[in-house]
CSV table of N, CA and C in Angstrom, one decimal:
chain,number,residue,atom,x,y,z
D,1,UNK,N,138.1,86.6,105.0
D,1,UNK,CA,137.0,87.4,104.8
D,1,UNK,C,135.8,86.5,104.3
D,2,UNK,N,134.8,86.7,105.2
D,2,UNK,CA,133.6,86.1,104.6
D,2,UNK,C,133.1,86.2,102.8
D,3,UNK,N,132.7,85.2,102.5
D,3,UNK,CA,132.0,85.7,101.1
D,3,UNK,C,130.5,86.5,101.1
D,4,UNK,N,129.9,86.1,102.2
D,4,UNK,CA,128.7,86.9,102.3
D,4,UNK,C,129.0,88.2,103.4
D,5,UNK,N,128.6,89.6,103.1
D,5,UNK,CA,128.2,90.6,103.6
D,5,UNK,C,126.8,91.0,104.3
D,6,UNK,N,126.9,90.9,105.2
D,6,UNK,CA,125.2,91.6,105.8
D,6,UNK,C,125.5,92.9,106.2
D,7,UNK,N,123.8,92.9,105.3
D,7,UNK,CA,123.7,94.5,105.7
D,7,UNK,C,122.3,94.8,106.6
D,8,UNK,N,122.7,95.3,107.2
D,8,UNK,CA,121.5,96.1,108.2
D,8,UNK,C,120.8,96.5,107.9
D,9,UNK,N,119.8,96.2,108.0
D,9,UNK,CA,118.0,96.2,107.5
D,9,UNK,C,117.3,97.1,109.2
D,10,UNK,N,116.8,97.6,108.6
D,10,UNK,CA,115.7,98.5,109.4
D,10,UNK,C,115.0,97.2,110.2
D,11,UNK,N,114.5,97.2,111.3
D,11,UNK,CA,113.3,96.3,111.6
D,11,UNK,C,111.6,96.7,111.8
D,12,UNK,N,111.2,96.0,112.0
D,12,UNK,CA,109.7,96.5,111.6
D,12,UNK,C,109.6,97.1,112.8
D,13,UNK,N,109.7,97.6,113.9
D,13,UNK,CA,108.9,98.5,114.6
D,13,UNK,C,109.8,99.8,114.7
D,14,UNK,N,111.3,99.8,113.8
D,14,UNK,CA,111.8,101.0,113.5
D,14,UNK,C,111.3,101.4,112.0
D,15,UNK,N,110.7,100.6,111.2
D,15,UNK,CA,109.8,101.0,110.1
D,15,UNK,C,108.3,101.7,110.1
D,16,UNK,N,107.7,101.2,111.5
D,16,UNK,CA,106.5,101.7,112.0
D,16,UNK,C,107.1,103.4,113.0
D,17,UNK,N,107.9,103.2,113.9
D,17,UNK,CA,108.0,104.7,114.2
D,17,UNK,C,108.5,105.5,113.3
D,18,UNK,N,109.1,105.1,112.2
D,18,UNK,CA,109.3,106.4,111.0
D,18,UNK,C,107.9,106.6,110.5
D,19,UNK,N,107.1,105.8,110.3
D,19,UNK,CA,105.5,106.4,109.2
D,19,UNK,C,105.0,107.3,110.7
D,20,UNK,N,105.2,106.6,112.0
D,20,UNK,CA,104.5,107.6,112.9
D,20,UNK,C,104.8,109.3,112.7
D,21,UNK,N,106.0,109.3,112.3
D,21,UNK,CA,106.5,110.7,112.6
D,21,UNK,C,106.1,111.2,111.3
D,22,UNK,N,105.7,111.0,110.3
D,22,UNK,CA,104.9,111.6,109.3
D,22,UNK,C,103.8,111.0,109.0
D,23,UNK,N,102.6,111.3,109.9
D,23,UNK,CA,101.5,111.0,109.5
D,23,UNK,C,100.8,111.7,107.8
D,24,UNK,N,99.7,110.8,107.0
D,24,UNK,CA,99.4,111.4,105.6
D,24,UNK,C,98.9,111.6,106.0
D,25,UNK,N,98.0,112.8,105.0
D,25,UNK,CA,96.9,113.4,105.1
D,25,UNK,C,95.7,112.1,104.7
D,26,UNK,N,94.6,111.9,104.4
D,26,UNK,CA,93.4,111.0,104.2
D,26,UNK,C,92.5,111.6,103.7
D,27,UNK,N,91.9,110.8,102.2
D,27,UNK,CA,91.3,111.6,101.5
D,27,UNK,C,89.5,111.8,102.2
D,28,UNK,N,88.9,112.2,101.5
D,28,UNK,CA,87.5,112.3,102.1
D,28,UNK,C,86.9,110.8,102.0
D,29,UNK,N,85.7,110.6,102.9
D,29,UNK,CA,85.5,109.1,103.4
D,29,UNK,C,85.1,109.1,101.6
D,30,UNK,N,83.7,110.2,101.1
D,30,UNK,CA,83.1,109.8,99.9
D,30,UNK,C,84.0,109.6,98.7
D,31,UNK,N,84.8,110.3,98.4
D,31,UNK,CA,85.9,109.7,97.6
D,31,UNK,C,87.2,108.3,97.8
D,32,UNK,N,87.0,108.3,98.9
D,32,UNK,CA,87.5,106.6,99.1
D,32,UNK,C,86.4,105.7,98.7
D,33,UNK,N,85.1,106.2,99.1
D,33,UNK,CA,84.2,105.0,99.0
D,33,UNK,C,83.7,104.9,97.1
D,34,UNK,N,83.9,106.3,96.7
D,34,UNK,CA,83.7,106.2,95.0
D,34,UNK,C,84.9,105.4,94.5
D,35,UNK,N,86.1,105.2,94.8
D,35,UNK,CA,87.5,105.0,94.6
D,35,UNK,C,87.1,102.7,95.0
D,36,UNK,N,86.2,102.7,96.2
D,36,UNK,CA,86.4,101.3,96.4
D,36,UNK,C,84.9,100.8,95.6
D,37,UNK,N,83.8,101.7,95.0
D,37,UNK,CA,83.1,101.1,94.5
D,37,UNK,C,83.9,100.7,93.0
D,38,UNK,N,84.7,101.7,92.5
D,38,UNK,CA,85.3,101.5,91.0
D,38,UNK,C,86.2,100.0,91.1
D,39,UNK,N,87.3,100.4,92.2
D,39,UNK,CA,87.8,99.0,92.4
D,39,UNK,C,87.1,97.7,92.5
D,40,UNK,N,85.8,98.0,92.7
D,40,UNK,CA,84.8,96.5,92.8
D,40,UNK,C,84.1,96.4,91.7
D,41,UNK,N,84.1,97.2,91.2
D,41,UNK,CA,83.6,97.1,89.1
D,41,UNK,C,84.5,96.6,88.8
D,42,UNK,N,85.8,97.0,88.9
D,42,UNK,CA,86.9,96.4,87.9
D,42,UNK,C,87.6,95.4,88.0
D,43,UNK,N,87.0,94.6,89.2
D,43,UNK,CA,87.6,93.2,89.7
D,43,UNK,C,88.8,93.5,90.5
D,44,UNK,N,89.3,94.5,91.0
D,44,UNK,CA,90.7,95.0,91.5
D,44,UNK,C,90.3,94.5,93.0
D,45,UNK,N,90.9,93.2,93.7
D,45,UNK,CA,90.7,93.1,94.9
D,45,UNK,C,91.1,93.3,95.4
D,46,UNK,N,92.9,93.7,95.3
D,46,UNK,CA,93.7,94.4,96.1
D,46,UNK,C,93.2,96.4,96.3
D,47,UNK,N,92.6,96.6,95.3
D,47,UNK,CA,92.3,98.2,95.4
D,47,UNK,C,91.5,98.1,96.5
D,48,UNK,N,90.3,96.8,96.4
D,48,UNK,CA,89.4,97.2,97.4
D,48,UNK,C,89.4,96.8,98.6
D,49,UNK,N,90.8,96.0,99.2
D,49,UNK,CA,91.2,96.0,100.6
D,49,UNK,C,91.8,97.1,100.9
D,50,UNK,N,92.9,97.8,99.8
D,50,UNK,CA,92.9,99.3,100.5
D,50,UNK,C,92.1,99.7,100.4
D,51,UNK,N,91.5,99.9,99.8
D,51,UNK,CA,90.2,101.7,99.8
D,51,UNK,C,89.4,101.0,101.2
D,52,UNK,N,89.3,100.0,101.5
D,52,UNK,CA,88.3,99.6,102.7
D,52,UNK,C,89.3,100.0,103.7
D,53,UNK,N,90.4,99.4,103.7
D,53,UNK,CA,91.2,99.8,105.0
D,53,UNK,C,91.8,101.3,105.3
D,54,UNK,N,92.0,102.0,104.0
D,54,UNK,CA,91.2,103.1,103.9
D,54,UNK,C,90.0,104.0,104.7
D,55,UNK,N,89.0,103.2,103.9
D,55,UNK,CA,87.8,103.8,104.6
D,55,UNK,C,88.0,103.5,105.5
D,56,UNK,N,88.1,102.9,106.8
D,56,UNK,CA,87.9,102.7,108.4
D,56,UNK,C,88.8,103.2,108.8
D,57,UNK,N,90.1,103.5,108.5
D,57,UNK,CA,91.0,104.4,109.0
D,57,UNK,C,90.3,105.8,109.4
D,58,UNK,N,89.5,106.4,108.3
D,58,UNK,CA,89.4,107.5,108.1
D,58,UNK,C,88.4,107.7,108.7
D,59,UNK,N,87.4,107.0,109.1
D,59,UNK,CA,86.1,107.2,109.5
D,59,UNK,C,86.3,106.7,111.0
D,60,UNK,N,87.0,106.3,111.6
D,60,UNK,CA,87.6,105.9,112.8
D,60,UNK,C,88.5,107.5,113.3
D,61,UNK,N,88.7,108.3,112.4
D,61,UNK,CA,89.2,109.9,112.9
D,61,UNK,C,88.4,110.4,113.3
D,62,UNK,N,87.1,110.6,112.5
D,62,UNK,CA,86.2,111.4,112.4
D,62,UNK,C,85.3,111.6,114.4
D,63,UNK,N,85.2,110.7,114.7
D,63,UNK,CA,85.0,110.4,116.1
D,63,UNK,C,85.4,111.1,117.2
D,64,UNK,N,87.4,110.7,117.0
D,64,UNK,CA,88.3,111.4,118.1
D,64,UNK,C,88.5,112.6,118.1
């Protein structure tokens, strides 16, 4: 018997068709953009790459 066990990991494009099959809801563009100005007061650089990727998500719906 081996001393190492592998375990079966999901792969990333069976990780991407599970979020497909439950798309979230998305909050309003103005409250992402109050959410990414606070993150830019408070130095939070990671808040403010989501709230931006965020924001274009959302405003890229609005269109289709």
């Amino acid at each position: 018997m081996s001393r190492y066990v592998t375990v079966p990991r999901p792969t990333e494009h069976a990780a991407i068709r599970a979020c497909e099959r439950s798309p979230r809801p998305i909050p309003s563009v103005p409250a992402i953009l109050a959410d990414l100005i606070t993150a830019n007061r408070t130095g939070d650089r990671h808040g403010v790459n989501l709230c931006a990727h965020m924001a274009a998500r959302a405003g890229g719906e609005v269109g289709e």
